[in-house]
mmCIF file of C-alpha atoms in Angstrom:
data_model
loop_
_atom_site.group_PDB
_atom_site.id
_atom_site.type_symbol
_atom_site.label_atom_id
_atom_site.label_comp_id
_atom_site.label_asym_id
_atom_site.label_seq_id
_atom_site.Cartn_x
_atom_site.Cartn_y
_atom_site.Cartn_z
ATOM 1 C CA UNK A 1 22.920 254.006 27.657
ATOM 2 C CA UNK A 2 26.719 253.870 27.425
ATOM 3 C CA UNK A 3 29.852 254.483 29.467
ATOM 4 C CA UNK A 4 29.852 256.217 32.836
ATOM 5 C CA UNK A 5 29.986 260.003 32.816
ATOM 6 C CA UNK A 6 31.310 262.257 35.539
ATOM 7 C CA UNK A 7 29.155 265.324 36.158
ATOM 8 C CA UNK A 8 30.444 267.610 38.903
ATOM 9 C CA UNK A 9 31.183 265.288 41.807
ATOM 10 C CA UNK A 10 28.754 262.563 40.679
ATOM 11 C CA UNK A 11 29.597 259.620 38.469
ATOM 12 C CA UNK A 12 26.613 258.794 36.284
ATOM 13 C CA UNK A 13 26.363 255.007 35.736
ATOM 14 C CA UNK A 14 26.073 253.595 32.235
ATOM 15 C CA UNK A 15 22.515 252.392 32.914
ATOM 16 C CA UNK A 16 21.230 255.762 34.220
ATOM 17 C CA UNK A 17 18.391 257.250 32.201
ATOM 18 C CA UNK A 18 15.107 256.207 30.538
ATOM 19 C CA UNK A 19 15.236 253.031 28.453
ATOM 20 C CA UNK A 20 14.011 253.182 24.879
ATOM 21 C CA UNK A 21 11.690 250.314 24.054
ATOM 22 C CA UNK A 22 10.918 249.548 27.702
ATOM 23 C CA UNK A 23 7.736 247.592 28.359
ATOM 24 C CA UNK A 24 7.839 247.629 32.157
ATOM 25 C CA UNK A 25 8.108 250.693 34.381
ATOM 26 C CA UNK A 26 7.983 251.325 38.136
ATOM 27 C CA UNK A 27 8.412 254.481 40.194
ATOM 28 C CA UNK A 28 8.955 254.330 43.966
ATOM 29 C CA UNK A 29 10.057 256.467 46.873
ATOM 30 C CA UNK A 30 12.813 255.578 49.338
ATOM 31 C CA UNK A 31 12.981 256.108 53.068
ATOM 32 C CA UNK A 32 14.846 259.409 52.598
ATOM 33 C CA UNK A 33 12.161 260.609 50.116
ATOM 34 C CA UNK A 34 14.473 260.003 47.186
ATOM 35 C CA UNK A 35 12.671 258.960 44.024
ATOM 36 C CA UNK A 36 13.770 255.955 41.960
ATOM 37 C CA UNK A 37 12.265 255.002 38.617
ATOM 38 C CA UNK A 38 13.129 251.758 36.820
ATOM 39 C CA UNK A 39 12.603 250.799 33.191
ATOM 40 C CA UNK A 40 12.664 247.126 32.131
ATOM 41 C CA UNK A 41 12.631 245.594 28.654
ATOM 42 C CA UNK A 42 11.453 242.011 28.285
ATOM 43 C CA UNK A 43 12.054 239.547 25.471
ATOM 44 C CA UNK A 44 10.605 236.038 25.664
ATOM 45 C CA UNK A 45 9.795 236.500 29.364
ATOM 46 C CA UNK A 46 13.372 237.536 30.219
ATOM 47 C CA UNK A 47 14.578 240.954 31.369
ATOM 48 C CA UNK A 48 17.107 241.898 28.680
ATOM 49 C CA UNK A 49 17.732 245.524 29.684
ATOM 50 C CA UNK A 50 17.190 247.589 32.817
ATOM 51 C CA UNK A 51 17.839 251.244 33.550
ATOM 52 C CA UNK A 52 16.919 253.767 36.224
ATOM 53 C CA UNK A 53 16.741 257.402 37.267
ATOM 54 C CA UNK A 54 17.089 258.658 40.836
ATOM 55 C CA UNK A 55 17.385 262.013 42.535
ATOM 56 C CA UNK A 56 19.194 260.397 45.474
ATOM 57 C CA UNK A 57 22.915 259.944 46.084
ATOM 58 C CA UNK A 58 23.243 256.146 46.081
ATOM 59 C CA UNK A 59 23.466 255.770 42.298
ATOM 60 C CA UNK A 60 26.050 252.958 42.341
ATOM 61 C CA UNK A 61 23.879 250.688 44.484
ATOM 62 C CA UNK A 62 20.821 251.320 42.342
ATOM 63 C CA UNK A 63 22.865 250.703 39.196
ATOM 64 C CA UNK A 64 24.062 247.387 40.621
ATOM 65 C CA UNK A 65 20.469 246.370 41.357
ATOM 66 C CA UNK A 66 19.381 247.197 37.803
ATOM 67 C CA UNK A 67 22.270 245.097 36.463
ATOM 68 C CA UNK A 68 21.410 242.265 38.846
ATOM 69 C CA UNK A 69 17.996 241.591 37.299
ATOM 70 C CA UNK A 70 19.182 241.572 33.658
ATOM 71 C CA UNK A 71 18.933 238.064 32.259
ATOM 72 C CA UNK A 72 16.374 236.965 34.839
ATOM 73 C CA UNK A 73 12.756 236.085 34.346
ATOM 74 C CA UNK A 74 10.141 238.012 36.294
ATOM 75 C CA UNK A 75 9.849 235.085 38.707
ATOM 76 C CA UNK A 76 13.626 234.946 39.199
ATOM 77 C CA UNK A 77 13.798 238.697 39.739
ATOM 78 C CA UNK A 78 11.235 238.337 42.499
ATOM 79 C CA UNK A 79 13.598 235.956 44.307
ATOM 80 C CA UNK A 80 16.578 238.327 44.419
ATOM 81 C CA UNK A 81 17.969 238.094 47.948
ATOM 82 C CA UNK A 82 16.429 240.903 49.969
ATOM 83 C CA UNK A 83 19.618 241.233 52.017
ATOM 84 C CA UNK A 84 21.379 242.443 48.882
ATOM 85 C CA UNK A 85 18.990 245.348 48.428
ATOM 86 C CA UNK A 86 19.398 248.773 50.034
ATOM 87 C CA UNK A 87 16.443 249.464 52.309
ATOM 88 C CA UNK A 88 15.289 252.280 50.056
ATOM 89 C CA UNK A 89 14.939 249.851 47.146
ATOM 90 C CA UNK A 90 13.254 246.877 48.783
ATOM 91 C CA UNK A 91 9.975 248.233 47.415
ATOM 92 C CA UNK A 92 11.150 247.228 43.933
ATOM 93 C CA UNK A 93 10.889 243.556 44.868
ATOM 94 C CA UNK A 94 7.345 244.147 46.075
ATOM 95 C CA UNK A 95 6.577 246.020 42.852
ATOM 96 C CA UNK A 96 7.798 243.093 40.754
ATOM 97 C CA UNK A 97 5.893 240.623 42.925
ATOM 98 C CA UNK A 98 2.556 242.401 42.920
ATOM 99 C CA UNK A 99 2.899 244.298 39.638
ATOM 100 C CA UNK A 100 1.661 247.256 41.646
ATOM 101 C CA UNK A 101 3.396 250.183 43.336
ATOM 102 C CA UNK A 102 2.085 252.653 45.883
ATOM 103 C CA UNK A 103 2.538 256.157 44.585
ATOM 104 C CA UNK A 104 2.545 259.307 46.674
ATOM 105 C CA UNK A 105 -0.621 260.432 48.455
ATOM 106 C CA UNK A 106 -2.247 257.026 48.128
ATOM 107 C CA UNK A 107 -2.350 257.083 44.325
ATOM 108 C CA UNK A 108 -1.777 253.636 42.841
ATOM 109 C CA UNK A 109 -0.617 252.750 39.381
ATOM 110 C CA UNK A 110 -0.678 249.299 37.848
ATOM 111 C CA UNK A 111 2.457 248.285 35.986
ATOM 112 C CA UNK A 112 2.039 245.350 33.651
ATOM 113 C CA UNK A 113 5.251 244.231 31.907
ATOM 114 C CA UNK A 114 4.313 242.782 28.550
ATOM 115 C CA UNK A 115 5.526 239.217 29.095
ATOM 116 C CA UNK A 116 3.478 237.666 26.316
ATOM 117 C CA UNK A 117 2.418 240.529 24.104
ATOM 118 C CA UNK A 118 4.270 243.806 23.693
ATOM 119 C CA UNK A 119 1.777 246.550 23.012
ATOM 120 C CA UNK A 120 2.715 249.590 20.959
ATOM 121 C CA UNK A 121 3.284 252.615 23.219
ATOM 122 C CA UNK A 122 0.697 255.378 23.186
ATOM 123 C CA UNK A 123 1.719 258.232 20.919
ATOM 124 C CA UNK A 124 2.874 261.279 22.855
ATOM 125 C CA UNK A 125 0.892 264.493 22.498
ATOM 126 C CA UNK A 126 3.011 267.643 22.420
ATOM 127 C CA UNK A 127 1.135 270.819 23.343
ATOM 128 C CA UNK A 128 2.520 274.285 22.585
ATOM 129 C CA UNK A 129 0.941 276.513 25.262
ATOM 130 C CA UNK A 130 0.637 279.876 23.528
ATOM 131 C CA UNK A 131 -0.821 283.337 24.009
ATOM 132 C CA UNK A 132 -0.880 286.362 21.768
ATOM 133 C CA UNK A 133 0.058 288.711 24.620
ATOM 134 C CA UNK A 134 1.723 288.603 28.005
ATOM 135 C CA UNK A 135 -0.040 288.700 31.347
ATOM 136 C CA UNK A 136 -2.806 286.196 30.605
ATOM 137 C CA UNK A 137 -1.461 283.548 33.008
ATOM 138 C CA UNK A 138 -0.100 281.220 30.344
ATOM 139 C CA UNK A 139 2.645 279.705 32.529
ATOM 140 C CA UNK A 140 0.187 279.318 35.413
ATOM 141 C CA UNK A 141 -2.139 277.403 33.105
ATOM 142 C CA UNK A 142 0.740 275.294 31.740
ATOM 143 C CA UNK A 143 1.955 274.262 35.217
ATOM 144 C CA UNK A 144 -1.457 273.541 36.723
ATOM 145 C CA UNK A 145 -2.658 271.707 33.622
ATOM 146 C CA UNK A 146 0.501 269.562 33.592
ATOM 147 C CA UNK A 147 -0.101 268.563 37.212
ATOM 148 C CA UNK A 148 -3.806 267.950 36.588
ATOM 149 C CA UNK A 149 -2.929 265.578 33.741
ATOM 150 C CA UNK A 150 -0.355 263.816 35.933
ATOM 151 C CA UNK A 151 -2.936 263.442 38.727
ATOM 152 C CA UNK A 152 -5.054 261.479 36.253
ATOM 153 C CA UNK A 153 -2.300 258.885 35.928
ATOM 154 C CA UNK A 154 -0.641 260.292 32.808
ATOM 155 C CA UNK A 155 3.105 260.686 32.339
ATOM 156 C CA UNK A 156 3.824 264.353 31.692
ATOM 157 C CA UNK A 157 6.867 266.378 30.696
ATOM 158 C CA UNK A 158 6.941 270.167 31.122
ATOM 159 C CA UNK A 159 9.539 272.182 29.205
ATOM 160 C CA UNK A 160 9.944 275.933 29.709
ATOM 161 C CA UNK A 161 11.208 277.672 26.560
ATOM 162 C CA UNK A 162 10.398 281.201 27.723
ATOM 163 C CA UNK A 163 14.058 282.159 27.294
ATOM 164 C CA UNK A 164 13.845 285.689 28.697
ATOM 165 C CA UNK A 165 11.443 284.929 31.536
ATOM 166 C CA UNK A 166 11.689 281.312 32.722
ATOM 167 C CA UNK A 167 9.174 281.316 35.577
ATOM 168 C CA UNK A 168 8.539 277.598 36.022
ATOM 169 C CA UNK A 169 11.497 277.032 38.426
ATOM 170 C CA UNK A 170 9.922 279.618 40.771
ATOM 171 C CA UNK A 171 6.424 278.217 40.378
ATOM 172 C CA UNK A 172 7.649 274.707 41.239
ATOM 173 C CA UNK A 173 10.069 275.833 43.981
ATOM 174 C CA UNK A 174 13.186 274.612 42.157
ATOM 175 C CA UNK A 175 15.728 277.389 42.832
ATOM 176 C CA UNK A 176 18.913 275.311 43.170
ATOM 177 C CA UNK A 177 18.565 272.475 40.686
ATOM 178 C CA UNK A 178 21.658 270.993 39.034
ATOM 179 C CA UNK A 179 21.040 269.579 35.563
ATOM 180 C CA UNK A 180 22.990 266.406 34.777
ATOM 181 C CA UNK A 181 24.155 265.024 31.445
ATOM 182 C CA UNK A 182 24.199 261.252 30.954
ATOM 183 C CA UNK A 183 24.913 259.040 27.968
ATOM 184 C CA UNK A 184 21.282 259.188 26.829
ATOM 185 C CA UNK A 185 21.105 262.974 27.052
ATOM 186 C CA UNK A 186 20.227 265.792 29.438
ATOM 187 C CA UNK A 187 18.367 264.445 32.462
ATOM 188 C CA UNK A 188 15.071 266.220 33.232
ATOM 189 C CA UNK A 189 14.230 267.128 36.802
ATOM 190 C CA UNK A 190 11.880 264.521 38.283
ATOM 191 C CA UNK A 191 9.381 265.962 40.737
ATOM 192 C CA UNK A 192 8.760 263.121 43.155
ATOM 193 C CA UNK A 193 6.095 264.952 45.135
ATOM 194 C CA UNK A 194 4.151 266.028 42.065
ATOM 195 C CA UNK A 195 2.886 262.725 40.756
ATOM 196 C CA UNK A 196 4.507 261.728 37.435
ATOM 197 C CA UNK A 197 6.031 264.981 36.214
ATOM 198 C CA UNK A 198 9.411 265.710 34.582
ATOM 199 C CA UNK A 199 10.611 269.283 34.020
ATOM 200 C CA UNK A 200 13.274 271.184 32.061
ATOM 201 C CA UNK A 201 13.864 274.954 32.021
ATOM 202 C CA UNK A 202 16.567 277.436 31.107
ATOM 203 C CA UNK A 203 16.184 278.671 34.685
ATOM 204 C CA UNK A 204 17.998 275.510 35.844
ATOM 205 C CA UNK A 205 21.069 276.566 33.848
ATOM 206 C CA UNK A 206 21.392 280.143 35.140
ATOM 207 C CA UNK A 207 23.921 280.827 37.900
ATOM 208 C CA UNK A 208 21.527 283.328 39.494
ATOM 209 C CA UNK A 209 17.773 283.434 39.023
ATOM 210 C CA UNK A 210 17.865 287.168 38.215
ATOM 211 C CA UNK A 211 20.606 286.907 35.561
ATOM 212 C CA UNK A 212 19.425 288.461 32.267
ATOM 213 C CA UNK A 213 19.461 286.300 29.142
ATOM 214 C CA UNK A 214 20.769 288.560 26.366
ATOM 215 C CA UNK A 215 20.518 286.217 23.398
ATOM 216 C CA UNK A 216 19.713 286.648 19.740
ATOM 217 C CA UNK A 217 17.777 284.201 17.593
ATOM 218 C CA UNK A 218 20.494 281.610 16.768
ATOM 219 C CA UNK A 219 21.378 281.047 20.442
ATOM 220 C CA UNK A 220 17.702 280.717 21.340
ATOM 221 C CA UNK A 221 17.168 278.216 18.541
ATOM 222 C CA UNK A 222 20.146 276.154 19.690
ATOM 223 C CA UNK A 223 18.859 275.898 23.265
ATOM 224 C CA UNK A 224 15.328 275.068 22.142
ATOM 225 C CA UNK A 225 16.730 272.338 19.896
ATOM 226 C CA UNK A 226 18.581 270.859 22.881
ATOM 227 C CA UNK A 227 15.482 270.933 25.083
ATOM 228 C CA UNK A 228 13.293 269.305 22.434
ATOM 229 C CA UNK A 229 15.756 266.778 21.022
ATOM 230 C CA UNK A 230 18.436 266.059 23.626
ATOM 231 C CA UNK A 231 16.525 265.797 26.914
ATOM 232 C CA UNK A 232 16.131 262.149 27.958
ATOM 233 C CA UNK A 233 12.419 262.252 28.686
ATOM 234 C CA UNK A 234 11.001 258.967 29.842
ATOM 235 C CA UNK A 235 7.944 257.477 28.117
ATOM 236 C CA UNK A 236 5.486 260.396 28.092
ATOM 237 C CA UNK A 237 1.792 260.748 27.368
ATOM 238 C CA UNK A 238 2.068 264.550 27.177
ATOM 239 C CA UNK A 239 4.875 267.049 26.646
ATOM 240 C CA UNK A 240 3.725 270.539 27.656
ATOM 241 C CA UNK A 241 5.829 273.291 26.037
ATOM 242 C CA UNK A 242 5.449 276.642 27.815
ATOM 243 C CA UNK A 243 6.171 279.352 25.227
ATOM 244 C CA UNK A 244 6.715 283.088 25.665
ATOM 245 C CA UNK A 245 3.861 285.320 24.470
ATOM 246 C CA UNK A 246 3.588 286.373 20.861
ATOM 247 C CA UNK A 247 4.674 284.754 17.614
ATOM 248 C CA UNK A 248 8.410 285.510 17.616
ATOM 249 C CA UNK A 249 11.621 283.483 17.661
ATOM 250 C CA UNK A 250 10.710 280.879 20.279
ATOM 251 C CA UNK A 251 7.267 279.840 18.963
ATOM 252 C CA UNK A 252 8.636 279.805 15.420
ATOM 253 C CA UNK A 253 11.634 277.662 16.405
ATOM 254 C CA UNK A 254 9.460 275.179 18.320
ATOM 255 C CA UNK A 255 6.953 274.990 15.455
ATOM 256 C CA UNK A 256 9.691 274.308 12.908
ATOM 257 C CA UNK A 257 11.434 271.666 15.018
ATOM 258 C CA UNK A 258 8.192 269.898 15.920
ATOM 259 C CA UNK A 259 6.685 270.155 12.466
ATOM 260 C CA UNK A 260 3.770 267.746 12.239
ATOM 261 C CA UNK A 261 4.190 266.592 15.854
ATOM 262 C CA UNK A 262 2.767 269.437 17.958
ATOM 263 C CA UNK A 263 -0.620 270.979 18.727
ATOM 264 C CA UNK A 264 -1.442 274.486 19.867
ATOM 265 C CA UNK A 265 -3.156 275.166 23.199
ATOM 266 C CA UNK A 266 -4.183 278.824 23.283
ATOM 267 C CA UNK A 267 -4.649 280.803 26.503
ATOM 268 C CA UNK A 268 -6.585 284.059 26.602
ATOM 269 C CA UNK A 269 -8.365 286.335 29.026
ATOM 270 C CA UNK A 270 -11.968 287.384 28.289
ATOM 271 C CA UNK A 271 -11.466 290.996 27.164
ATOM 272 C CA UNK A 272 -11.293 292.012 23.503
ATOM 273 C CA UNK A 273 -7.680 293.250 23.613
ATOM 274 C CA UNK A 274 -6.557 289.753 24.632
ATOM 275 C CA UNK A 275 -8.756 287.822 22.227
ATOM 276 C CA UNK A 276 -7.553 289.952 19.300
ATOM 277 C CA UNK A 277 -3.968 289.035 20.166
ATOM 278 C CA UNK A 278 -4.849 285.357 20.545
ATOM 279 C CA UNK A 279 -6.452 285.509 17.108
ATOM 280 C CA UNK A 280 -2.934 286.209 15.847
ATOM 281 C CA UNK A 281 -1.810 282.982 17.511
ATOM 282 C CA UNK A 282 -4.632 281.156 15.726
ATOM 283 C CA UNK A 283 -3.399 282.545 12.420
ATOM 284 C CA UNK A 284 0.178 281.617 13.366
ATOM 285 C CA UNK A 285 -0.979 278.023 13.850
ATOM 286 C CA UNK A 286 -2.781 278.148 10.513
ATOM 287 C CA UNK A 287 0.302 279.460 8.718
ATOM 288 C CA UNK A 288 2.610 276.901 10.376
ATOM 289 C CA UNK A 289 0.069 274.081 9.834
ATOM 290 C CA UNK A 290 -0.217 273.397 13.582
ATOM 291 C CA UNK A 291 -3.539 271.842 14.634
ATOM 292 C CA UNK A 292 -5.177 273.473 17.667
ATOM 293 C CA UNK A 293 -6.167 271.347 20.662
ATOM 294 C CA UNK A 294 -8.341 274.083 22.118
ATOM 295 C CA UNK A 295 -8.711 277.439 23.851
ATOM 296 C CA UNK A 296 -8.598 278.058 27.607
ATOM 297 C CA UNK A 297 -10.037 281.276 29.048
ATOM 298 C CA UNK A 298 -8.145 282.423 32.153
ATOM 299 C CA UNK A 299 -9.150 285.114 34.687
ATOM 300 C CA UNK A 300 -12.816 284.582 33.818
ATOM 301 C CA UNK A 301 -14.362 286.553 36.671
ATOM 302 C CA UNK A 302 -13.562 287.021 40.343
ATOM 303 C CA UNK A 303 -15.576 285.105 42.917
ATOM 304 C CA UNK A 304 -15.793 287.070 46.181
ATOM 305 C CA UNK A 305 -14.741 284.798 49.062
ATOM 306 C CA UNK A 306 -17.239 286.553 51.375
ATOM 307 C CA UNK A 307 -20.468 286.939 49.402
ATOM 308 C CA UNK A 308 -19.604 284.456 46.612
ATOM 309 C CA UNK A 309 -20.769 286.919 43.970
ATOM 310 C CA UNK A 310 -18.914 286.702 40.637
ATOM 311 C CA UNK A 311 -17.572 289.959 39.191
ATOM 312 C CA UNK A 312 -16.473 289.900 35.527
ATOM 313 C CA UNK A 313 -13.383 292.105 35.933
ATOM 314 C CA UNK A 314 -12.255 291.487 32.339
ATOM 315 C CA UNK A 315 -15.784 291.099 30.911
ATOM 316 C CA UNK A 316 -16.777 287.529 30.063
ATOM 317 C CA UNK A 317 -17.170 285.052 27.246
ATOM 318 C CA UNK A 318 -14.289 286.213 25.055
ATOM 319 C CA UNK A 319 -12.596 282.824 24.982
ATOM 320 C CA UNK A 320 -15.794 280.968 24.090
ATOM 321 C CA UNK A 321 -16.619 283.490 21.358
ATOM 322 C CA UNK A 322 -13.128 283.128 19.907
ATOM 323 C CA UNK A 323 -13.401 279.336 19.916
ATOM 324 C CA UNK A 324 -16.822 279.467 18.244
ATOM 325 C CA UNK A 325 -15.593 281.911 15.596
ATOM 326 C CA UNK A 326 -12.712 279.645 14.553
ATOM 327 C CA UNK A 327 -14.621 276.376 15.193
ATOM 328 C CA UNK A 328 -12.105 275.296 17.827
ATOM 329 C CA UNK A 329 -12.680 273.272 21.020
ATOM 330 C CA UNK A 330 -13.363 275.458 24.052
ATOM 331 C CA UNK A 331 -11.788 273.637 26.992
ATOM 332 C CA UNK A 332 -12.986 275.803 29.876
ATOM 333 C CA UNK A 333 -12.944 279.056 31.855
ATOM 334 C CA UNK A 334 -10.787 279.545 34.942
ATOM 335 C CA UNK A 335 -11.837 282.297 37.396
ATOM 336 C CA UNK A 336 -9.502 284.553 39.351
ATOM 337 C CA UNK A 337 -8.530 283.468 42.848
ATOM 338 C CA UNK A 338 -6.137 285.552 45.009
ATOM 339 C CA UNK A 339 -4.649 282.297 46.294
ATOM 340 C CA UNK A 340 -3.348 281.555 42.790
ATOM 341 C CA UNK A 341 -0.578 284.145 43.100
ATOM 342 C CA UNK A 342 0.207 283.136 46.673
ATOM 343 C CA UNK A 343 0.596 279.499 45.658
ATOM 344 C CA UNK A 344 2.758 280.349 42.642
ATOM 345 C CA UNK A 345 5.100 282.586 44.628
ATOM 346 C CA UNK A 346 5.453 279.886 47.286
ATOM 347 C CA UNK A 347 6.400 277.329 44.648
ATOM 348 C CA UNK A 348 3.344 275.161 45.349
ATOM 349 C CA UNK A 349 1.067 274.970 42.301
ATOM 350 C CA UNK A 350 -2.541 275.855 43.024
ATOM 351 C CA UNK A 351 -4.026 272.468 42.096
ATOM 352 C CA UNK A 352 -1.609 270.784 44.491
ATOM 353 C CA UNK A 353 -2.037 273.180 47.410
ATOM 354 C CA UNK A 354 -5.825 273.526 47.044
ATOM 355 C CA UNK A 355 -6.737 270.108 45.697
ATOM 356 C CA UNK A 356 -10.381 270.286 46.778
ATOM 357 C CA UNK A 357 -11.071 273.802 45.465
ATOM 358 C CA UNK A 358 -13.525 274.585 42.627
ATOM 359 C CA UNK A 359 -10.647 275.850 40.461
ATOM 360 C CA UNK A 360 -8.713 272.602 40.919
ATOM 361 C CA UNK A 361 -11.855 270.794 39.756
ATOM 362 C CA UNK A 362 -12.037 273.072 36.701
ATOM 363 C CA UNK A 363 -8.434 272.219 35.813
ATOM 364 C CA UNK A 364 -9.277 268.542 36.236
ATOM 365 C CA UNK A 365 -12.220 268.915 33.848
ATOM 366 C CA UNK A 366 -10.041 270.758 31.317
ATOM 367 C CA UNK A 367 -7.516 267.912 31.479
ATOM 368 C CA UNK A 368 -10.308 265.376 30.890
ATOM 369 C CA UNK A 369 -11.696 267.348 27.937
ATOM 370 C CA UNK A 370 -8.205 267.606 26.486
ATOM 371 C CA UNK A 371 -7.880 263.831 26.683
ATOM 372 C CA UNK A 372 -11.241 263.344 25.004
ATOM 373 C CA UNK A 373 -10.833 266.042 22.328
ATOM 374 C CA UNK A 374 -8.896 265.785 19.103
ATOM 375 C CA UNK A 375 -7.146 268.835 17.713
ATOM 376 C CA UNK A 376 -8.591 270.814 14.809
ATOM 377 C CA UNK A 377 -6.744 271.433 11.552
ATOM 378 C CA UNK A 378 -7.032 275.065 10.495
#
């Protein structure tokens, strides 16, 4: 954090942005559906630093509140005069009092500031979502897997480095997002209605969604470096990196910049032409010394909504065979559902719109297996 910055017509307060070394965190929603997230750092039972992020307009008032609690103990912070708090932020006092906040859709998360013992933060897992060829539904898998992980109470970042085809803004219905720069770096877009998910994409920086990106390698590498190193992600459990297909500039740049810190997550469809291309991605990971977290098979059969018979349009079993051949974890098979395209075009991810569907359950199981599985060195 540092001095105030002016971005467009907004003045960004000095205490705007995630707080490094925070050991208390709370996310809440105001009366106007604006999201506010606070980070607190404690030393000897005192709040020594506080910062925040909000997608609302009342940044000065929130900044003043964050400043107000610095120097106070948890008990003293609980006694801050309620009349001084904007209505949208009164929930913060309740969060500090109960050490519990109500998240959207009835989901609850416990927040336990480390008043006596500061525990080391969990190491972030960075997953490079890759495919050897286009058209296998890689971005669809990346988005729905990110949300499935977030639904399980994990903090997830999703970064779209498909420079020439950034589809995530469309899939998340984010056509008119303005990216802000603060003292701590570029601020990711916080999706308040999608659990605990932060997003960054080149699509947010284009004046028009259909503008072509005519860039050579050095410009691509520069943008990828910014997205990986200069975005002020909060404390994350997972960073999902959605890559373009193949093994060209973007995957190579990400692999080099995240050397030793990333894992590959390979997406394929069942037919041989796709698995052969994904085998190239396996060999790319081997050459770049990237461990592989697992293989996901997409479009694994079509289930008729009328007779419930499964038709293997692209054959079956290719993903499992590929995983067995390379001794890699097989995370699961996702069937085709016509509603998948409808949901994506509407900007409502499938696992959010059809939460009770069999496919949403499959994504949930894949997320659980991913959490329980360690990556394999090739």
